[in-house]
Coordinates of C-alpha atoms and ligand atoms in Angstrom, one line a residue:
X673 CA 14.8 9.8 -1.9
X674 CA 16.4 8.2 -4.9
X675 CA 13.9 5.6 -6.3
X676 CA 14.9 2.6 -8.3
X677 CA 14.1 3.1 -12.0
X678 CA 11.6 0.4 -13.0
X679 CA 9.6 -0.3 -16.2
X680 CA 6.1 1.2 -16.4
X681 CA 3.1 -1.2 -16.2
X682 CA -0.4 0.1 -16.8
X683 CA -3.2 -1.5 -14.7
X684 CA -6.3 0.0 -16.4
X685 CA -5.5 3.8 -15.9
X686 CA -3.2 3.3 -13.0
X687 CA 0.5 3.6 -13.8
X688 CA 2.8 1.4 -11.7
X689 CA 6.6 1.9 -11.9
X690 CA 8.8 4.3 -13.8
X691 CA 8.6 6.9 -10.9
X692 CA 4.8 7.0 -10.9
X693 CA 3.5 7.8 -7.4
X694 CA 3.7 4.7 -5.3
X695 CA 0.1 3.4 -5.2
X696 CA -1.7 1.9 -2.3
X697 CA -3.7 -1.3 -2.8
X698 CA -5.7 -3.7 -0.8
X699 CA -7.5 -7.0 -1.1
X700 CA -11.1 -7.7 -0.1
X701 CA -11.8 -10.3 2.6
X702 CA -15.4 -10.9 1.6
X703 CA -16.5 -14.0 -0.4
X704 CA -16.2 -12.8 -4.0
X705 CA -19.4 -14.8 -4.8
X706 CA -21.2 -12.5 -2.5
X707 CA -21.6 -9.5 -4.9
X708 CA -23.2 -7.1 -2.4
X709 CA -20.6 -7.6 0.3
X710 CA -17.7 -7.4 -2.1
X711 CA -18.9 -4.3 -3.8
X712 CA -19.7 -2.7 -0.5
X713 CA -16.3 -3.4 0.9
X714 CA -14.6 -2.0 -2.3
X715 CA -16.6 1.2 -2.0
X716 CA -15.4 1.6 1.6
X717 CA -11.8 1.1 0.3
X718 CA -12.3 3.6 -2.4
X719 CA -13.5 6.2 0.2
X720 CA -10.2 6.0 2.0
X721 CA -8.2 6.3 -1.2
X722 CA -7.5 2.7 -2.2
X723 CA -6.1 2.8 -5.8
X724 CA -6.2 -0.9 -6.8
X725 CA -8.1 -3.8 -5.3
X726 CA -7.6 -7.5 -5.6
X727 CA -10.3 -10.2 -5.2
X728 CA -9.9 -13.9 -4.7
X729 CA -11.2 -16.0 -7.5
X730 CA -11.6 -19.5 -6.1
X731 CA -14.1 -20.8 -8.7
X732 CA -16.2 -20.1 -11.8
X733 CA -19.0 -18.6 -9.7
X734 CA -16.6 -15.9 -8.5
X735 CA -15.6 -15.2 -12.1
X736 CA -19.3 -14.6 -12.9
X737 CA -19.3 -11.6 -10.6
X738 CA -16.3 -9.8 -12.2
X739 CA -18.3 -7.8 -14.6
X740 CA -20.9 -6.6 -12.1
X741 CA -18.1 -5.7 -9.6
X742 CA -16.2 -3.8 -12.3
X743 CA -19.3 -1.9 -13.2
X744 CA -20.0 -0.8 -9.6
X745 CA -16.5 0.4 -8.7
X746 CA -14.0 3.0 -10.0
X747 CA -10.6 1.5 -9.3
X748 CA -8.8 -1.2 -11.2
X749 CA -9.7 -4.8 -10.3
X750 CA -7.2 -7.6 -10.0
X751 CA -8.0 -11.3 -9.8
X752 CA -6.0 -13.5 -7.5
X753 CA -5.9 -17.0 -8.9
X754 CA -4.2 -20.2 -8.0
X755 CA -3.9 -23.7 -9.5
X756 CA -6.5 -23.4 -12.3
X757 CA -5.4 -21.7 -15.5
X758 CA -9.0 -21.8 -16.8
X759 CA -10.1 -19.4 -14.1
X760 CA -7.3 -17.0 -15.3
X761 CA -8.6 -17.2 -18.9
X762 CA -12.2 -16.8 -17.8
X763 CA -11.3 -13.7 -15.7
X764 CA -9.6 -12.2 -18.7
X765 CA -12.7 -12.9 -20.8
X766 CA -14.5 -10.7 -18.3
X767 CA -11.9 -8.0 -18.8
X768 CA -10.3 -8.1 -15.5
X769 CA -7.7 -5.3 -15.2
X770 CA -4.9 -7.4 -13.8
X771 CA -4.0 -10.9 -12.6
X772 CA -2.0 -12.2 -9.7
X773 CA -0.9 -15.7 -10.4
X774 CA 2.1 -17.8 -9.8
X775 CA 3.0 -19.3 -13.2
X776 CA 4.6 -22.2 -11.3
X777 CA 1.4 -23.4 -9.8
X778 CA -1.2 -22.4 -12.4
X779 CA -0.7 -25.1 -15.0
X780 CA 1.7 -26.7 -17.4
X781 CA 3.8 -24.9 -20.0
X782 CA 1.0 -25.0 -22.6
X783 CA -1.5 -23.5 -20.1
X784 CA 0.9 -20.8 -19.0
X785 CA 1.4 -20.0 -22.7
X786 CA -2.3 -19.6 -23.2
X787 CA -2.5 -17.2 -20.2
X788 CA 0.5 -15.2 -21.4
X789 CA -0.8 -14.9 -24.9
X790 CA -4.3 -13.8 -23.9
X791 CA -2.9 -11.3 -21.3
X792 CA -0.6 -9.9 -23.9
X793 CA -3.4 -9.6 -26.4
X794 CA -5.7 -7.8 -23.9
X795 CA -2.9 -5.8 -22.3
X796 CA -3.6 -7.3 -18.8
X797 CA -0.6 -7.1 -16.5
X798 CA 0.4 -10.1 -14.3
X799 CA 1.8 -9.9 -10.9
X800 CA 4.1 -12.8 -10.0
X801 CA 3.7 -13.1 -6.3
X802 CA 6.4 -15.0 -4.5
X803 CA 5.6 -15.9 -0.9
X804 CA 8.3 -17.3 1.4
X805 CA 5.6 -19.6 2.9
X806 CA 4.9 -21.4 -0.3
X807 CA 8.2 -21.8 -2.1
X808 CA 8.8 -24.8 -4.4
X809 CA 10.0 -27.9 -2.6
X810 CA 13.1 -28.1 -4.8
X811 CA 14.2 -24.6 -3.8
X812 CA 13.7 -25.4 -0.1
X813 CA 15.9 -28.5 -0.6
X814 CA 18.5 -26.5 -2.5
X815 CA 18.7 -23.6 0.0
X816 CA 17.7 -25.5 3.1
X817 CA 15.0 -22.9 4.0
X818 CA 13.2 -19.9 2.6
X819 CA 16.2 -17.6 2.0
X820 CA 16.2 -14.4 -0.1
X821 CA 18.1 -16.2 -2.8
X822 CA 15.5 -18.9 -2.9
X823 CA 12.7 -16.3 -3.2
X824 CA 14.5 -14.5 -5.9
X825 CA 15.2 -17.7 -7.8
X826 CA 11.5 -18.6 -7.6
X827 CA 10.5 -15.2 -8.8
X828 CA 13.0 -15.3 -11.7
X829 CA 11.9 -18.8 -12.8
X830 CA 8.3 -17.7 -12.9
X831 CA 9.1 -14.4 -14.7
X832 CA 11.0 -16.4 -17.3
X833 CA 8.0 -18.7 -17.9
X834 CA 6.1 -15.6 -18.9
X835 CA 8.9 -14.0 -20.9
X836 CA 9.3 -17.1 -22.9
X837 CA 6.0 -16.3 -24.5
X838 CA 6.9 -12.7 -25.1
X839 CA 5.0 -11.4 -22.0
X840 CA 6.6 -8.5 -20.2
X841 CA 3.8 -6.6 -18.4
X842 CA 5.0 -8.0 -15.1
X843 CA 5.0 -6.8 -11.5
X844 CA 6.9 -8.8 -8.9
X845 CA 6.3 -9.2 -5.2
X846 CA 8.6 -11.1 -2.8
X847 CA 6.7 -11.4 0.5
X848 CA 7.7 -12.9 3.8
X849 CA 6.5 -12.4 7.3
X850 CA 10.1 -11.7 8.3
X851 CA 11.2 -8.1 7.7
X852 CA 14.9 -8.8 7.1
X853 CA 14.2 -11.6 4.7
X854 CA 11.7 -9.4 2.7
X855 CA 14.2 -6.6 2.5
X856 CA 17.0 -8.9 1.4
X857 CA 14.8 -10.4 -1.3
X858 CA 13.8 -7.1 -2.8
X859 CA 17.4 -5.8 -2.7
X860 CA 18.6 -8.9 -4.5
X861 CA 15.9 -8.8 -7.1
X862 CA 16.4 -5.1 -7.8
X863 CA 19.7 -5.8 -9.5
X864 CA 18.3 -8.5 -11.7
X865 CA 15.1 -7.1 -13.4
X866 CA 13.5 -3.8 -14.3
X867 CA 10.0 -4.9 -13.5
X868 CA 8.1 -2.8 -10.9
X869 CA 7.8 -4.1 -7.3
X870 CA 4.7 -4.6 -5.3
X871 CA 5.9 -4.4 -1.7
X872 CA 4.3 -6.0 1.4
X873 CA 5.0 -7.9 4.5
X874 CA 2.8 -11.0 4.4
X875 CA 0.9 -12.5 7.3
X876 CA 1.9 -9.4 9.3
X877 CA -0.6 -10.0 12.1
X878 CA -3.7 -8.3 13.5
X879 CA -4.5 -4.6 13.1
X880 CA -2.5 -3.8 16.3
X881 CA 0.6 -5.8 15.9
X882 CA 0.6 -6.0 12.1
X883 CA 0.6 -2.2 11.7
X884 CA 4.0 -2.0 13.4
X885 CA 5.5 -4.9 11.5
X886 CA 4.1 -3.6 8.2
X887 CA 5.3 0.0 8.8
X888 CA 8.8 -1.2 9.7
X889 CA 9.0 -3.7 6.9
X890 CA 7.4 -1.8 4.0
X891 CA 9.1 1.3 5.3
X892 CA 12.5 -0.3 5.2
X893 CA 12.1 -1.5 1.6
X894 CA 10.7 1.9 0.5
X895 CA 13.6 3.7 2.3
X896 CA 15.9 1.8 0.0
X897 CA 14.2 3.4 -3.0
X898 CA 12.5 0.1 -3.8
X899 CA 8.8 -0.3 -4.4
X900 CA 6.2 1.0 -6.9
X901 CA 2.9 -0.1 -5.2
X902 CA 2.3 -1.3 -1.7
X903 CA -0.2 -3.5 0.2
X904 CA -0.4 -3.7 3.9
X905 CA -1.7 -7.1 5.0
X906 CA -3.7 -7.1 8.2
X907 CA -5.9 -9.6 9.9
X908 CA -8.8 -7.2 10.1
X909 CA -10.7 -4.6 8.1
X910 CA -8.9 -3.9 4.8
X911 CA -9.8 -0.2 5.2
X912 CA -7.1 -0.1 7.9
X913 CA -4.6 -1.5 5.4
X914 CA -5.2 1.4 3.0
X915 CA -5.0 4.1 5.7
X916 CA -1.8 2.6 7.0
X917 CA -0.4 2.3 3.5
X918 CA -0.8 6.0 2.9
X919 CA 0.5 6.8 6.4
X920 CA 3.7 4.8 5.7
X921 CA 4.2 6.7 2.4
X922 CA 3.4 10.0 4.0
X923 CA 5.9 9.5 6.8
X924 CA 8.6 8.9 4.2
X925 CA 7.6 11.9 2.2
X926 CA 6.5 9.8 -0.7
X927 CA 2.8 10.7 -0.8
X928 CA 0.5 13.2 0.9
X929 CA -2.5 11.8 2.7
X930 CA -4.5 14.4 4.6
X931 CA -3.3 16.2 7.7
X932 CA 0.0 15.2 9.1
X933 CA 0.3 15.8 12.8
X934 CA 3.7 16.5 14.3
X935 CA 3.6 16.5 18.1
X936 CA 6.1 16.1 20.9
X937 CA 6.0 13.5 23.6
X938 CA 5.8 16.2 26.3
X939 CA 8.1 16.3 29.3
X940 CA 8.5 18.1 32.6
X941 CA 8.8 21.4 30.8
X942 CA 5.3 21.3 29.4
X943 CA 2.9 23.6 31.1
X944 CA -0.3 23.0 29.1
X945 CA -2.3 19.8 28.7
X946 CA -0.8 18.9 25.4
X947 CA -1.9 15.3 25.4
X948 CA -5.6 16.4 25.5
X949 CA -5.0 19.2 23.0
X950 CA -3.2 17.0 20.5
X951 CA -5.8 14.2 20.9
X952 CA -8.7 16.5 20.3
X953 CA -7.1 18.2 17.4
X954 CA -6.2 14.9 15.7
X955 CA -9.8 13.6 16.2
X956 CA -11.3 16.7 14.8
X957 CA -9.0 16.7 11.8
X958 CA -9.6 13.1 10.8
X959 CA -12.2 13.9 8.1
X960 CA -10.4 17.1 6.9
X961 CA -9.1 16.7 3.4
X962 CA -6.2 19.1 3.4
X963 CA -2.6 18.2 2.6
X964 CA -1.0 20.1 5.5
X965 CA 1.4 19.6 8.4
X966 CA 0.2 20.6 11.9
X967 CA 2.7 20.8 14.7
X968 CA 1.5 20.6 18.3
X969 CA 4.4 21.2 20.6
X970 CA 4.7 21.5 24.4
X971 CA 7.2 24.3 25.0
X972 CA 9.7 26.7 23.6
X973 CA 12.6 24.2 23.4
X974 CA 11.5 22.5 20.1
X975 CA 8.1 24.1 19.7
X976 CA 8.9 27.3 17.7
X977 CA 11.2 25.4 15.3
X978 CA 8.6 22.6 14.5
X979 CA 5.6 25.0 14.5
X980 CA 7.5 27.4 12.1
X981 CA 8.4 24.5 9.8
X982 CA 4.8 23.2 9.6
X983 CA 2.0 24.9 7.8
X984 CA 0.4 25.7 11.1
X985 CA 1.3 24.9 14.7
X986 CA 1.3 25.5 18.4
X987 CA 4.2 26.1 20.8
X988 CA 3.0 25.9 24.4
X989 CA 3.9 28.2 27.2
X990 CA 2.7 28.7 30.8
X991 CA -1.1 28.2 30.5
X992 CA -1.0 29.6 27.0
X993 CA 0.5 29.0 23.6
X994 CA 1.7 30.7 20.5
X995 CA 0.0 29.8 17.2
X996 CA 2.3 29.9 14.2
X997 CA 1.1 30.0 10.6
X998 CA 3.3 29.8 7.5
X999 CA 6.5 30.2 9.6
X1000 CA 5.3 33.3 11.5
X1001 CA 3.8 33.9 15.0
X1002 CA 0.1 34.6 14.4
X1003 CA -1.2 35.1 17.9
X1004 CA -0.9 34.3 21.6
X1005 CA -3.8 32.3 22.9
X1006 CA -5.0 31.1 26.4
X1007 CA -4.5 27.3 26.8
X1008 CA -8.2 26.6 26.9
X1009 CA -8.7 28.4 23.6
X1010 CA -5.8 26.8 21.7
X1011 CA -7.9 23.9 20.1
X1012 CA -10.7 26.2 18.8
X1013 CA -8.3 28.9 17.6
X1014 CA -6.1 26.5 15.8
X1015 CA -9.0 24.7 14.1
X1016 CA -10.4 28.1 13.0
X1017 CA -7.1 29.0 11.4
X1018 CA -6.9 25.5 9.7
X1019 CA -10.4 26.1 8.4
X1020 CA -9.0 29.2 6.5
X1021 CA -6.2 27.3 4.8
Ligands
SF4_167 FE1 9.4 18.7 26.3 FE2 9.1 21.0 25.1 FE3 10.4 19.0 23.9 FE4 7.8 18.9 24.2 S1 8.9 20.4 23.0 S2 9.2 17.3 24.6 S3 7.5 19.9 26.2 S4 11.1 20.0 25.7

């Protein structure tokens, strides 16, 4: 995939942009003032591979927890701040790794200048996060509704506010809950700036419905070669956001994230219980940390091709199946032995 060339921005030791691997991030949904709950959730996020985490900073008490959170975790920490520029300054005093603010709602020109100068001084990147649901009144009047043009104009105006003070460590996001609007906004912005993109579909929904919308929306933007870091937004456990983020990247061949299962939907030609076999194999491979493709196919129509193309795979036959490894037939196995035999071979990889 041809990716858009963007400028590199360093968030602590995480590089975003300039063809760096597309990172997966999330945001805690704990009360940041509750140190134990927030650190506990970030540790769970780290366990599933989260590479950057954002916390809401609603007040000074939340700022006071930044140092302790940073000490307890390994990944870069970003403060999400609205309306009060003093909180942004205070978070930077605590050496936060990044800020997410909207220069348009954080304070007057003098206050934005203070933030930009301090962020520049401390090399703290800022994400300008445009959200279709909170566009400026005057843009809604000008465009009639939240259009891609309105979102891009909002983003550019906010970026210019920072650039005016010599600040260029910027990441841009243009989020909407509408997939087409999001895609149009990123496409339009891609021609106008070199800053890296944080991609997401906002207010996507619950874990069940939001997964589909996020996969389609984020996937569509990524498939255009746009996007340097992603965040899935789900009403639910943020751990699911991280897992899905990696799965989206893996399905586009942009990152590897554990075992990738390729399995057919089965049909009238299938003569083994492939649904049960595939389900059991998937469950038993969840915790396996190997970057491999496993094909689980019902018959000889597409089975041998997929199984040969994967690192390891099964092509079903009548009450039996062939196991393929590295493109070759390894052995013929009875259907009731396929799961154990395949897992034993995967163990050896
Ligand atoms: Fe049907 Fe065979 Fe295709 Fe699976 S691989 S869907 S069993 S034809």
